Coordinates of C-alpha atoms in Angstrom, one line a residue:
X1 CA 124.9 130.2 71.2
X2 CA 123.0 132.2 73.8
X3 CA 119.7 131.7 71.8
X4 CA 120.3 128.0 71.3
X5 CA 120.8 127.4 75.0
X6 CA 117.7 129.3 75.9
X7 CA 115.6 127.4 73.3
X8 CA 116.8 124.1 74.9
X9 CA 115.8 125.3 78.3
X10 CA 112.4 126.4 77.0
X11 CA 111.8 123.0 75.3
X12 CA 112.8 121.2 78.5
X13 CA 110.5 123.3 80.7
X14 CA 107.7 122.9 78.1
X15 CA 108.1 119.1 78.2
X16 CA 107.6 119.0 82.0
X17 CA 104.6 121.4 81.8
X18 CA 102.9 119.1 79.3
X19 CA 103.7 116.1 81.4
X20 CA 102.2 117.7 84.4
X21 CA 99.1 118.7 82.5
X22 CA 98.6 115.1 81.4
X23 CA 98.8 113.9 85.0
X24 CA 96.4 116.5 86.2
X25 CA 93.9 115.9 83.3
X26 CA 94.0 112.2 83.9
X27 CA 92.0 112.4 87.1
X28 CA 90.2 109.2 88.0
X29 CA 89.6 106.5 85.4
X30 CA 92.3 105.0 83.2
X31 CA 95.7 105.0 84.7
X32 CA 98.9 106.2 83.1
X33 CA 101.1 103.0 83.5
X34 CA 104.4 104.8 82.9
X35 CA 103.7 107.2 85.7
X36 CA 104.6 104.6 88.4
X37 CA 107.8 103.3 87.0
X38 CA 110.4 103.5 89.7
X39 CA 114.1 102.6 89.9
X40 CA 115.6 99.8 92.0
X41 CA 119.4 99.5 92.0
X42 CA 119.5 101.4 88.8
X43 CA 117.0 99.1 87.0
X44 CA 113.4 99.8 86.1
X45 CA 110.9 98.3 88.5
X46 CA 107.4 97.2 87.6
X47 CA 104.4 96.0 89.5
X48 CA 102.5 92.8 88.8
X49 CA 98.9 92.4 90.2
X50 CA 97.6 88.8 89.8
X51 CA 93.9 88.3 90.3
X52 CA 92.7 84.7 90.9
X53 CA 89.1 84.3 89.7
X54 CA 86.4 81.8 90.7
X55 CA 86.7 81.7 94.5
X56 CA 83.3 80.8 95.9
X57 CA 83.2 77.1 94.8
X58 CA 85.9 75.7 97.0
X59 CA 87.6 74.7 93.8
X60 CA 90.7 72.7 93.5
X61 CA 93.8 74.6 94.4
X62 CA 91.9 76.9 96.8
X63 CA 94.0 75.9 99.8
X64 CA 97.3 76.0 97.9
X65 CA 96.6 79.4 96.4
X66 CA 95.7 80.9 99.8
X67 CA 98.8 79.4 101.3
X68 CA 101.1 81.3 99.0
X69 CA 103.2 83.9 100.8
X70 CA 102.9 86.1 97.7
X71 CA 100.5 89.1 97.2
X72 CA 97.6 88.5 94.9
X73 CA 93.9 89.4 94.8
X74 CA 91.1 86.8 95.1
X75 CA 88.0 87.4 93.0
X76 CA 85.0 85.8 94.7
X77 CA 81.8 84.7 93.0
X78 CA 79.2 86.4 95.2
X79 CA 76.2 84.0 94.9
X80 CA 77.9 80.5 94.8
X81 CA 77.7 77.4 96.9
X82 CA 80.8 78.1 99.0
X83 CA 80.9 81.9 98.9
X84 CA 80.8 82.4 102.6
X85 CA 83.2 79.6 103.3
X86 CA 85.8 80.9 100.8
X87 CA 85.5 84.5 102.1
X88 CA 86.2 83.3 105.6
X89 CA 89.3 81.4 104.3
X90 CA 90.5 84.5 102.3
X91 CA 90.1 86.8 105.3
X92 CA 91.9 84.3 107.5
X93 CA 94.8 84.2 105.0
X94 CA 94.9 88.0 105.0
X95 CA 94.4 88.2 101.2
X96 CA 93.0 91.1 99.3
X97 CA 89.7 90.4 97.5
X98 CA 87.2 91.7 95.0
X99 CA 83.9 90.6 93.6
X100 CA 83.9 88.4 90.5
X101 CA 80.5 89.6 89.2
X102 CA 78.6 87.2 87.0
X103 CA 77.5 89.0 83.8
X104 CA 75.8 87.9 80.6
X105 CA 78.1 87.0 77.7
X106 CA 77.5 87.3 74.0
X107 CA 78.1 83.6 73.3
X108 CA 77.8 81.6 76.6
X109 CA 74.6 80.1 77.9
X110 CA 72.5 82.1 80.3
X111 CA 72.7 79.4 83.0
X112 CA 76.5 79.7 83.0
X113 CA 76.0 83.1 84.6
X114 CA 73.9 81.6 87.3
X115 CA 70.5 82.4 88.7
X116 CA 71.7 85.8 90.0
X117 CA 73.9 88.1 87.9
X118 CA 73.7 91.0 85.5
X119 CA 71.7 90.5 82.3
X120 CA 71.1 93.0 79.5
X121 CA 67.3 92.5 79.7
X122 CA 67.3 93.8 83.4
X123 CA 66.2 97.2 84.4
X124 CA 68.8 99.7 85.8
X125 CA 67.3 99.2 89.3
X126 CA 67.4 95.4 89.0
X127 CA 71.1 95.6 88.0
X128 CA 72.0 98.0 90.8
X129 CA 70.2 95.8 93.3
X130 CA 72.1 92.7 92.1
X131 CA 75.4 94.6 92.4
X132 CA 74.5 95.9 95.9
X133 CA 73.6 92.4 97.0
X134 CA 77.0 91.2 95.7
X135 CA 78.9 93.9 97.7
X136 CA 76.8 93.0 100.8
X137 CA 77.6 89.3 100.3
X138 CA 81.4 89.9 99.7
X139 CA 81.7 92.4 102.5
X140 CA 85.0 94.3 102.5
X141 CA 85.7 93.8 98.8
X142 CA 87.9 96.5 97.4
X143 CA 86.3 96.4 94.0
X144 CA 84.9 94.2 91.2
X145 CA 85.8 92.4 88.0
X146 CA 83.5 90.7 85.5
X147 CA 82.9 87.0 85.2
X148 CA 82.2 86.4 81.5
X149 CA 80.2 89.5 80.7
X150 CA 81.0 90.4 77.1
X151 CA 77.4 91.4 76.4
X152 CA 77.2 93.6 79.5
X153 CA 80.6 95.2 78.8
X154 CA 79.4 96.3 75.4
X155 CA 76.1 97.7 76.6
X156 CA 76.6 101.2 77.9
X157 CA 73.3 101.4 79.8
X158 CA 73.8 98.1 81.7
X159 CA 77.5 98.8 82.4
X160 CA 76.6 102.3 83.7
X161 CA 74.2 100.8 86.2
X162 CA 77.0 98.4 87.4
X163 CA 79.6 101.1 87.7
X164 CA 77.2 103.4 89.6
X165 CA 77.2 100.9 92.4
X166 CA 81.0 100.4 92.3
X167 CA 81.3 104.1 92.6
X168 CA 78.9 104.2 95.5
X169 CA 81.1 101.7 97.4
X170 CA 84.4 103.6 96.5
X171 CA 85.7 100.5 94.7
X172 CA 87.9 100.0 91.7
X173 CA 86.8 98.1 88.6
X174 CA 89.0 95.6 86.8
X175 CA 88.0 94.9 83.2
X176 CA 88.7 91.2 82.5
X177 CA 88.6 92.2 78.8
X178 CA 86.3 89.4 77.6
X179 CA 85.5 91.6 74.5
X180 CA 87.6 93.9 72.4
X181 CA 84.6 96.3 72.3
X182 CA 84.4 96.8 76.0
X183 CA 83.1 100.2 77.2
X184 CA 84.8 99.9 80.5
X185 CA 87.2 102.8 80.1
X186 CA 84.6 105.1 78.8
X187 CA 82.0 104.4 81.5
X188 CA 84.5 104.4 84.4
X189 CA 85.9 107.7 83.2
X190 CA 82.4 109.2 83.1
X191 CA 81.6 107.9 86.6
X192 CA 85.0 108.8 88.2
X193 CA 85.8 105.1 89.0
X194 CA 89.4 103.9 88.7
X195 CA 89.7 101.1 86.2
X196 CA 92.4 98.5 85.5
X197 CA 92.5 96.3 82.4
X198 CA 93.6 92.7 82.2
X199 CA 96.9 92.2 80.2
X200 CA 97.3 88.5 80.4
X201 CA 95.2 85.4 81.1
X202 CA 97.5 82.9 82.9
X203 CA 95.9 79.5 82.6
X204 CA 92.8 77.6 81.3
X205 CA 95.4 74.8 80.7
X206 CA 97.0 72.0 82.7
X207 CA 100.4 72.7 81.1
X208 CA 102.5 74.2 83.8
X209 CA 105.1 75.4 81.2
X210 CA 102.4 77.4 79.5
X211 CA 101.3 79.0 82.7
X212 CA 104.9 79.8 83.7
X213 CA 105.4 81.4 80.3
X214 CA 102.3 83.5 80.7
X215 CA 103.5 84.7 84.1
X216 CA 106.8 85.6 82.6
X217 CA 105.0 87.5 79.8
X218 CA 103.1 89.5 82.5
X219 CA 106.3 90.3 84.2
X220 CA 107.8 91.7 81.0
X221 CA 104.8 93.9 80.5
X222 CA 105.1 95.2 84.1
X223 CA 108.7 96.2 83.5
X224 CA 108.0 97.8 80.1
X225 CA 104.8 99.6 81.1
X226 CA 105.0 100.2 84.9
X227 CA 102.5 97.6 85.9
X228 CA 100.5 94.7 84.5
X229 CA 97.3 92.8 85.4
X230 CA 97.2 89.0 85.1
X231 CA 94.2 86.8 85.7
X232 CA 94.3 83.1 86.8
X233 CA 91.8 80.8 88.4
X234 CA 91.2 78.3 91.1
X235 CA 89.2 75.2 90.0
X236 CA 89.5 73.3 86.7
X237 CA 90.7 76.4 84.8
X238 CA 93.9 76.6 86.9
X239 CA 94.0 75.5 90.5
X240 CA 97.0 73.5 91.6
X241 CA 98.9 74.2 88.3
X242 CA 98.5 77.9 88.6
X243 CA 99.4 78.1 92.3
X244 CA 102.5 76.0 91.7
X245 CA 103.5 78.1 88.7
X246 CA 103.2 81.4 90.6
X247 CA 105.3 79.9 93.4
X248 CA 108.0 78.7 91.1
X249 CA 108.2 81.9 89.0
X250 CA 108.0 84.4 91.9
X251 CA 111.8 84.4 92.7
X252 CA 112.8 84.8 89.0
X253 CA 110.5 87.8 88.5
X254 CA 111.4 89.4 91.7
X255 CA 115.1 89.1 90.6
X256 CA 114.1 90.9 87.4
X257 CA 112.6 93.9 89.2
X258 CA 109.0 92.8 89.3
X259 CA 107.1 93.5 92.6
X260 CA 104.0 91.5 93.2
X261 CA 101.1 93.6 94.6
X262 CA 97.4 93.4 95.2
X263 CA 94.9 95.5 93.3
X264 CA 94.3 97.6 96.5
X265 CA 98.0 98.3 96.7
X266 CA 98.3 99.1 93.0
X267 CA 95.5 101.5 93.3
X268 CA 97.3 103.2 96.2
X269 CA 100.6 103.4 94.3
X270 CA 99.0 105.0 91.2
X271 CA 97.0 107.4 93.4
X272 CA 100.2 108.5 95.1
X273 CA 101.8 109.3 91.8
X274 CA 98.7 110.9 90.4
X275 CA 98.4 113.1 93.5
X276 CA 102.1 114.0 93.3

């Protein structure tokens, strides 16, 4: 009996030592989602960070989205027709925001990226210059995610140049996961940049029931894994439909233990757990 009890104690201590080692080894880069699970009234609590892409065009639903009294992060196209105007609106609304960086895709047309963006035929310095210009334009951005970008996300040299500038600004990177072959985790880990990965796309449909279902799916992932990242849009990809869906689903998800947070706040929460 004495030996059996001691063995159980040893196993228990070993488990906590291994868990601690995992947290220490993680450092910056990919987050351990389970590490920030908390308890609220005896139930598991998860965090949901919604990113709304395509600010910068004054697209439909811009005003409605910014009027939401719900935390989310606006992703701003840095070189678009209404970039300055939308940034002013976002700041006035007190919303968190990141850069929605145009990047070359494997299948889309080059002109879809715009005249200024990141292309795989650019030199490292040209890429870094474009990213620096984006940070200067979207002053105060807490990080960046990719607009399109499957070609760049699969190209280690190009992506490394992008992440170098994100690191220089102390920002986080959100991988929109436009390709299953993304090198985002690998490059960010090497550069010491915190990375989040998109779990759910919310819209690209005018069917509000579909959007509401996707929000609910994101909430379930948050509860199961500790946090989730969902991406929606202003403009024709989402706009009014997405804003109204978020508003309608917010009370239900909050009642289920989901807390809505910005990317900046989520970074802080994970950092607090990691430091602990």
